[in-house]
Amino acid sequence: VSRVNVNATHATTGATALLQPAQSDTHPRAGGCPGSPGLLTGTGTMWSPLLLLVQLLLTSNTRALFLPRAALPHARIAEEQLLRGAPAASVLKHVDTAVSLTEGKVPAVLNMYKRLLRLSRQSPHASLPSELIAHLYGCDRVVPDAATAHLAVNALVHHCCSADALGLLRSFHERQLPLTAGSFDLLIQEAAKQRDRAAAYSAYRLLRRCQLTPTAYTLNALLKAETRCGRPLVALRLLERAEHGAPRWPGARPDSWSYSAAMTAAKHARRFPTVIDLFESQRRAARAHGQGQGAPAPAVLWNLAIEARLRLRDKTGALRLLQDMRDGMDGAPPPGTDTYNSMLTVLGERG
């Protein structure tokens, strides 16, 4: 892949668009207009999972589908029916017709389904993503990929159907279809928002059964789930296991956001010295990398550390951290409104 254009504005909205016919049966890349992402459809390309996932999630190019002209009107009608809130049966009837007229162009068929899955977030029918996948299973020679699953999971989570999304991932696993950890991370994050620890770990266990490696995002989602479910000390123990790595934690090492989540857990447990210890460990890591190296530290790390200092009645230490933020010490971000708000909250509680 030589170039991928990404337009984050369309990450999840799925704009209404007319599908354009193929200009050439051998065209190596759909799209190519500046600022609008194209969808690579050439076979034999070695994709990294992240590159494939990002491109398919963010594709909003109106020329992304290179369908034969005979199939184009039916694909367009299927899209219009979906956006008008028509039942799944009406949408799938036109999908069937479009598929029958694609002249065996498997990539074009799969791309059509992906487009409909992305747009299904706008449908009032929560079951539509699942019905699209079930229908796709019946297409000869069309094999769903990891991006297909992720789009379906994203749509189902949007419709508050996390249990259906987990069932969909399970069906992919049973059919030995490819999956990525990111699809499971979506479910764990949603479970954390809902304070549903059982759902979070159901998704995590299936991720492991699929022999996928947990990422730092997986860890962060689990940390958040434990904290929001009233188990902040468990979250701290989980971070400790992740710091030691295998075999205690089978995934990627913690990142700065992992420490942010752990500091939040320590705050909820009212272990303010632990908040400061975690912050200082990250600060030492920043110094080891050299000032200005790597990604800037999240402001929340500094905000939590300042708040912890104030709650321990260490006003001098808190003001020193605030000055370090102003000076950009150790890659510190400048203080923001949330920095001062957290300070005012603590000082206000103390009178």
mmCIF file of N, CA, C and O in Angstrom, residues 120-185:
data_model
loop_
_atom_site.group_PDB
_atom_site.id
_atom_site.type_symbol
_atom_site.label_atom_id
_atom_site.label_comp_id
_atom_site.label_asym_id
_atom_site.label_seq_id
_atom_site.Cartn_x
_atom_site.Cartn_y
_atom_site.Cartn_z
ATOM 1 N N SER A 120 -25.479 1.245 8.573
ATOM 2 C CA SER A 120 -26.521 0.657 9.414
ATOM 3 C C SER A 120 -26.596 1.321 10.784
ATOM 4 O O SER A 120 -27.584 1.147 11.504
ATOM 5 N N ARG A 121 -25.580 2.080 11.154
ATOM 6 C CA ARG A 121 -25.663 2.864 12.395
ATOM 7 C C ARG A 121 -26.815 3.855 12.336
ATOM 8 O O ARG A 121 -27.366 4.240 13.376
ATOM 9 N N GLN A 122 -27.173 4.282 11.126
ATOM 10 C CA GLN A 122 -28.231 5.280 10.973
ATOM 11 C C GLN A 122 -29.613 4.654 10.848
ATOM 12 O O GLN A 122 -30.607 5.364 10.809
ATOM 13 N N SER A 123 -29.676 3.343 10.781
ATOM 14 C CA SER A 123 -30.964 2.665 10.643
ATOM 15 C C SER A 123 -31.662 2.589 11.999
ATOM 16 O O SER A 123 -31.010 2.401 13.027
ATOM 17 N N PRO A 124 -32.989 2.677 12.012
ATOM 18 C CA PRO A 124 -33.711 2.514 13.285
ATOM 19 C C PRO A 124 -33.811 1.050 13.717
ATOM 20 O O PRO A 124 -34.262 0.768 14.828
ATOM 21 N N HIS A 125 -33.418 0.135 12.843
ATOM 22 C CA HIS A 125 -33.530 -1.290 13.134
ATOM 23 C C HIS A 125 -32.213 -1.803 13.714
ATOM 24 O O HIS A 125 -31.218 -1.981 13.002
ATOM 25 N N ALA A 126 -32.210 -2.069 15.006
ATOM 26 C CA ALA A 126 -30.982 -2.464 15.695
ATOM 27 C C ALA A 126 -30.444 -3.799 15.212
ATOM 28 O O ALA A 126 -29.245 -4.068 15.316
ATOM 29 N N SER A 127 -31.310 -4.649 14.682
ATOM 30 C CA SER A 127 -30.879 -5.980 14.246
ATOM 31 C C SER A 127 -30.280 -5.994 12.844
ATOM 32 O O SER A 127 -29.785 -7.033 12.401
ATOM 33 N N LEU A 128 -30.324 -4.859 12.150
ATOM 34 C CA LEU A 128 -29.886 -4.841 10.753
ATOM 35 C C LEU A 128 -28.428 -5.277 10.571
ATOM 36 O O LEU A 128 -28.138 -6.070 9.663
ATOM 37 N N PRO A 129 -27.461 -4.822 11.394
ATOM 38 C CA PRO A 129 -26.084 -5.296 11.203
ATOM 39 C C PRO A 129 -25.968 -6.817 11.285
ATOM 40 O O PRO A 129 -25.272 -7.438 10.467
ATOM 41 N N SER A 130 -26.663 -7.433 12.241
ATOM 42 C CA SER A 130 -26.620 -8.893 12.371
ATOM 43 C C SER A 130 -27.238 -9.566 11.146
ATOM 44 O O SER A 130 -26.729 -10.588 10.661
ATOM 45 N N GLU A 131 -28.315 -8.990 10.633
ATOM 46 C CA GLU A 131 -28.974 -9.581 9.466
ATOM 47 C C GLU A 131 -28.103 -9.429 8.217
ATOM 48 O O GLU A 131 -28.092 -10.321 7.357
ATOM 49 N N LEU A 132 -27.379 -8.331 8.114
ATOM 50 C CA LEU A 132 -26.460 -8.168 6.981
ATOM 51 C C LEU A 132 -25.351 -9.217 7.028
ATOM 52 O O LEU A 132 -24.982 -9.797 6.003
ATOM 53 N N ILE A 133 -24.815 -9.478 8.224
ATOM 54 C CA ILE A 133 -23.761 -10.482 8.346
ATOM 55 C C ILE A 133 -24.309 -11.863 8.039
ATOM 56 O O ILE A 133 -23.665 -12.659 7.322
ATOM 57 N N ALA A 134 -25.500 -12.192 8.544
ATOM 58 C CA ALA A 134 -26.102 -13.498 8.259
ATOM 59 C C ALA A 134 -26.321 -13.667 6.758
ATOM 60 O O ALA A 134 -26.109 -14.756 6.194
ATOM 61 N N HIS A 135 -26.729 -12.595 6.115
ATOM 62 C CA HIS A 135 -26.937 -12.635 4.664
ATOM 63 C C HIS A 135 -25.609 -12.797 3.943
ATOM 64 O O HIS A 135 -25.513 -13.539 2.951
ATOM 65 N N LEU A 136 -24.575 -12.130 4.437
ATOM 66 C CA LEU A 136 -23.246 -12.228 3.828
ATOM 67 C C LEU A 136 -22.709 -13.648 3.922
ATOM 68 O O LEU A 136 -22.032 -14.127 3.002
ATOM 69 N N TYR A 137 -22.995 -14.333 5.031
ATOM 70 C CA TYR A 137 -22.542 -15.719 5.174
ATOM 71 C C TYR A 137 -23.051 -16.598 4.038
ATOM 72 O O TYR A 137 -22.425 -17.599 3.678
ATOM 73 N N GLY A 138 -24.195 -16.230 3.465
ATOM 74 C CA GLY A 138 -24.781 -17.043 2.409
ATOM 75 C C GLY A 138 -24.259 -16.749 1.019
ATOM 76 O O GLY A 138 -24.667 -17.415 0.057
ATOM 77 N N CYS A 139 -23.370 -15.767 0.894
ATOM 78 C CA CYS A 139 -22.834 -15.416 -0.427
ATOM 79 C C CYS A 139 -21.690 -16.358 -0.803
ATOM 80 O O CYS A 139 -20.726 -16.500 -0.042
ATOM 81 N N ASP A 140 -21.798 -16.952 -1.951
ATOM 82 C CA ASP A 140 -20.754 -17.865 -2.428
ATOM 83 C C ASP A 140 -19.457 -17.094 -2.671
ATOM 84 O O ASP A 140 -19.453 -15.994 -3.242
ATOM 85 N N ARG A 141 -18.355 -17.686 -2.203
ATOM 86 C CA ARG A 141 -16.995 -17.208 -2.460
ATOM 87 C C ARG A 141 -16.664 -15.864 -1.814
ATOM 88 O O ARG A 141 -15.568 -15.365 -1.967
ATOM 89 N N VAL A 142 -17.612 -15.263 -1.091
ATOM 90 C CA VAL A 142 -17.348 -13.994 -0.423
ATOM 91 C C VAL A 142 -17.041 -14.298 1.040
ATOM 92 O O VAL A 142 -17.911 -14.748 1.785
ATOM 93 N N VAL A 143 -15.804 -14.060 1.435
ATOM 94 C CA VAL A 143 -15.360 -14.377 2.795
ATOM 95 C C VAL A 143 -15.224 -13.082 3.596
ATOM 96 O O VAL A 143 -14.396 -12.232 3.264
ATOM 97 N N PRO A 144 -16.013 -12.935 4.653
ATOM 98 C CA PRO A 144 -15.879 -11.720 5.481
ATOM 99 C C PRO A 144 -14.492 -11.632 6.102
ATOM 100 O O PRO A 144 -13.889 -12.643 6.449
ATOM 101 N N ASP A 145 -13.982 -10.413 6.238
ATOM 102 C CA ASP A 145 -12.676 -10.218 6.852
ATOM 103 C C ASP A 145 -12.830 -9.515 8.200
ATOM 104 O O ASP A 145 -13.946 -9.273 8.674
ATOM 105 N N ALA A 146 -11.699 -9.223 8.836
ATOM 106 C CA ALA A 146 -11.725 -8.623 10.173
ATOM 107 C C ALA A 146 -12.398 -7.254 10.172
ATOM 108 O O ALA A 146 -13.080 -6.886 11.136
ATOM 109 N N ALA A 147 -12.220 -6.497 9.095
ATOM 110 C CA ALA A 147 -12.836 -5.171 9.025
ATOM 111 C C ALA A 147 -14.351 -5.289 8.950
ATOM 112 O O ALA A 147 -15.080 -4.455 9.505
ATOM 113 N N THR A 148 -14.851 -6.322 8.275
ATOM 114 C CA THR A 148 -16.299 -6.555 8.205
ATOM 115 C C THR A 148 -16.853 -6.755 9.610
ATOM 116 O O THR A 148 -17.872 -6.177 9.991
ATOM 117 N N ALA A 149 -16.173 -7.612 10.378
ATOM 118 C CA ALA A 149 -16.618 -7.865 11.745
ATOM 119 C C ALA A 149 -16.594 -6.594 12.585
ATOM 120 O O ALA A 149 -17.517 -6.319 13.359
ATOM 121 N N HIS A 150 -15.545 -5.802 12.423
ATOM 122 C CA HIS A 150 -15.415 -4.593 13.239
ATOM 123 C C HIS A 150 -16.517 -3.592 12.913
ATOM 124 O O HIS A 150 -17.066 -2.954 13.824
ATOM 125 N N LEU A 151 -16.833 -3.449 11.646
ATOM 126 C CA LEU A 151 -17.913 -2.536 11.268
ATOM 127 C C LEU A 151 -19.237 -2.993 11.858
ATOM 128 O O LEU A 151 -20.037 -2.174 12.339
ATOM 129 N N ALA A 152 -19.481 -4.304 11.836
ATOM 130 C CA ALA A 152 -20.728 -4.828 12.391
ATOM 131 C C ALA A 152 -20.776 -4.620 13.907
ATOM 132 O O ALA A 152 -21.810 -4.219 14.465
ATOM 133 N N VAL A 153 -19.671 -4.890 14.591
ATOM 134 C CA VAL A 153 -19.619 -4.701 16.039
ATOM 135 C C VAL A 153 -19.834 -3.230 16.385
ATOM 136 O O VAL A 153 -20.586 -2.896 17.310
ATOM 137 N N ASN A 154 -19.188 -2.352 15.640
ATOM 138 C CA ASN A 154 -19.337 -0.927 15.881
ATOM 139 C C ASN A 154 -20.798 -0.507 15.763
ATOM 140 O O ASN A 154 -21.311 0.255 16.592
ATOM 141 N N ALA A 155 -21.481 -1.002 14.732
ATOM 142 C CA ALA A 155 -22.887 -0.647 14.535
ATOM 143 C C ALA A 155 -23.760 -1.223 15.642
ATOM 144 O O ALA A 155 -24.671 -0.557 16.148
ATOM 145 N N LEU A 156 -23.505 -2.461 16.047
ATOM 146 C CA LEU A 156 -24.318 -3.084 17.096
ATOM 147 C C LEU A 156 -24.112 -2.388 18.439
ATOM 148 O O LEU A 156 -25.065 -2.197 19.203
ATOM 149 N N VAL A 157 -22.876 -2.013 18.743
ATOM 150 C CA VAL A 157 -22.617 -1.267 19.980
ATOM 151 C C VAL A 157 -23.348 0.071 19.942
ATOM 152 O O VAL A 157 -23.918 0.515 20.945
ATOM 153 N N HIS A 158 -23.341 0.710 18.772
ATOM 154 C CA HIS A 158 -24.064 1.974 18.621
ATOM 155 C C HIS A 158 -25.549 1.792 18.925
ATOM 156 O O HIS A 158 -26.188 2.685 19.492
ATOM 157 N N HIS A 159 -26.101 0.632 18.568
ATOM 158 C CA HIS A 159 -27.517 0.342 18.814
ATOM 159 C C HIS A 159 -27.746 -0.297 20.189
ATOM 160 O O HIS A 159 -28.845 -0.812 20.440
ATOM 161 N N CYS A 160 -26.713 -0.290 21.045
ATOM 162 C CA CYS A 160 -26.820 -0.860 22.399
ATOM 163 C C CYS A 160 -27.134 -2.352 22.362
ATOM 164 O O CYS A 160 -27.924 -2.857 23.173
ATOM 165 N N CYS A 161 -26.522 -3.051 21.428
ATOM 166 C CA CYS A 161 -26.723 -4.491 21.289
ATOM 167 C C CYS A 161 -25.399 -5.218 21.481
ATOM 168 O O CYS A 161 -24.951 -5.976 20.600
ATOM 169 N N SER A 162 -24.754 -4.999 22.613
ATOM 170 C CA SER A 162 -23.435 -5.581 22.850
ATOM 171 C C SER A 162 -23.490 -7.106 22.894
ATOM 172 O O SER A 162 -22.548 -7.775 22.459
ATOM 173 N N ALA A 163 -24.569 -7.661 23.440
ATOM 174 C CA ALA A 163 -24.684 -9.121 23.500
ATOM 175 C C ALA A 163 -24.735 -9.706 22.092
ATOM 176 O O ALA A 163 -24.108 -10.747 21.809
ATOM 177 N N ASP A 164 -25.453 -9.048 21.191
ATOM 178 C CA ASP A 164 -25.497 -9.507 19.797
ATOM 179 C C ASP A 164 -24.134 -9.378 19.137
ATOM 180 O O ASP A 164 -23.736 -10.222 18.332
ATOM 181 N N ALA A 165 -23.411 -8.308 19.474
ATOM 182 C CA ALA A 165 -22.076 -8.102 18.912
ATOM 183 C C ALA A 165 -21.132 -9.209 19.363
ATOM 184 O O ALA A 165 -20.327 -9.722 18.571
ATOM 185 N N LEU A 166 -21.228 -9.600 20.633
ATOM 186 C CA LEU A 166 -20.384 -10.695 21.120
ATOM 187 C C LEU A 166 -20.738 -11.993 20.427
ATOM 188 O O LEU A 166 -19.862 -12.783 20.055
ATOM 189 N N GLY A 167 -22.034 -12.228 20.213
ATOM 190 C CA GLY A 167 -22.449 -13.423 19.480
ATOM 191 C C GLY A 167 -21.935 -13.423 18.054
ATOM 192 O O GLY A 167 -21.557 -14.472 17.512
ATOM 193 N N LEU A 168 -21.908 -12.245 17.434
ATOM 194 C CA LEU A 168 -21.382 -12.142 16.078
ATOM 195 C C LEU A 168 -19.897 -12.502 16.039
ATOM 196 O O LEU A 168 -19.443 -13.241 15.164
ATOM 197 N N LEU A 169 -19.123 -11.991 17.001
ATOM 198 C CA LEU A 169 -17.699 -12.316 17.052
ATOM 199 C C LEU A 169 -17.501 -13.817 17.302
ATOM 200 O O LEU A 169 -16.583 -14.426 16.755
ATOM 201 N N ARG A 170 -18.372 -14.385 18.116
ATOM 202 C CA ARG A 170 -18.280 -15.822 18.373
ATOM 203 C C ARG A 170 -18.540 -16.611 17.092
ATOM 204 O O ARG A 170 -17.869 -17.620 16.821
ATOM 205 N N SER A 171 -19.490 -16.153 16.281
ATOM 206 C CA SER A 171 -19.778 -16.854 15.028
ATOM 207 C C SER A 171 -18.605 -16.743 14.058
ATOM 208 O O SER A 171 -18.305 -17.688 13.327
ATOM 209 N N PHE A 172 -17.928 -15.584 14.046
ATOM 210 C CA PHE A 172 -16.729 -15.440 13.218
ATOM 211 C C PHE A 172 -15.662 -16.442 13.668
ATOM 212 O O PHE A 172 -15.011 -17.092 12.838
ATOM 213 N N HIS A 173 -15.499 -16.551 14.979
ATOM 214 C CA HIS A 173 -14.500 -17.482 15.508
ATOM 215 C C HIS A 173 -14.841 -18.921 15.150
ATOM 216 O O HIS A 173 -13.953 -19.695 14.736
ATOM 217 N N GLU A 174 -16.097 -19.284 15.262
ATOM 218 C CA GLU A 174 -16.507 -20.650 14.939
ATOM 219 C C GLU A 174 -16.319 -20.960 13.465
ATOM 220 O O GLU A 174 -16.049 -22.113 13.099
ATOM 221 N N ARG A 175 -16.443 -19.950 12.621
ATOM 222 C CA ARG A 175 -16.239 -20.139 11.184
ATOM 223 C C ARG A 175 -14.781 -19.947 10.782
ATOM 224 O O ARG A 175 -14.452 -19.967 9.600
ATOM 225 N N GLN A 176 -13.919 -19.732 11.776
ATOM 226 C CA GLN A 176 -12.487 -19.540 11.549
ATOM 227 C C GLN A 176 -12.214 -18.353 10.629
ATOM 228 O O GLN A 176 -11.325 -18.394 9.772
ATOM 229 N N LEU A 177 -12.987 -17.302 10.836
ATOM 230 C CA LEU A 177 -12.792 -16.066 10.082
ATOM 231 C C LEU A 177 -11.895 -15.132 10.887
ATOM 232 O O LEU A 177 -11.863 -15.185 12.117
ATOM 233 N N PRO A 178 -11.154 -14.253 10.214
ATOM 234 C CA PRO A 178 -10.195 -13.382 10.929
ATOM 235 C C PRO A 178 -10.894 -12.335 11.785
ATOM 236 O O PRO A 178 -11.961 -11.817 11.427
ATOM 237 N N LEU A 179 -10.266 -12.034 12.912
ATOM 238 C CA LEU A 179 -10.742 -10.998 13.824
ATOM 239 C C LEU A 179 -9.537 -10.207 14.342
ATOM 240 O O LEU A 179 -8.403 -10.678 14.234
ATOM 241 N N THR A 180 -9.799 -9.049 14.894
ATOM 242 C CA THR A 180 -8.739 -8.254 15.518
ATOM 243 C C THR A 180 -9.140 -7.927 16.950
ATOM 244 O O THR A 180 -10.334 -7.909 17.294
ATOM 245 N N ALA A 181 -8.150 -7.650 17.782
ATOM 246 C CA ALA A 181 -8.401 -7.319 19.182
ATOM 247 C C ALA A 181 -9.253 -6.061 19.309
ATOM 248 O O ALA A 181 -10.009 -5.908 20.268
ATOM 249 N N GLY A 182 -9.150 -5.155 18.337
ATOM 250 C CA GLY A 182 -9.900 -3.907 18.413
ATOM 251 C C GLY A 182 -11.399 -4.106 18.497
ATOM 252 O O GLY A 182 -12.101 -3.314 19.138
ATOM 253 N N SER A 183 -11.924 -5.152 17.860
ATOM 254 C CA SER A 183 -13.364 -5.414 17.924
ATOM 255 C C SER A 183 -13.782 -5.782 19.341
ATOM 256 O O SER A 183 -14.842 -5.370 19.822
ATOM 257 N N PHE A 184 -12.946 -6.547 20.016
ATOM 258 C CA PHE A 184 -13.232 -6.918 21.406
ATOM 259 C C PHE A 184 -13.058 -5.721 22.334
ATOM 260 O O PHE A 184 -13.787 -5.564 23.312
ATOM 261 N N ASP A 185 -12.080 -4.874 22.022
ATOM 262 C CA ASP A 185 -11.866 -3.681 22.840
ATOM 263 C C ASP A 185 -13.108 -2.797 22.853
ATOM 264 O O ASP A 185 -13.450 -2.189 23.874
#
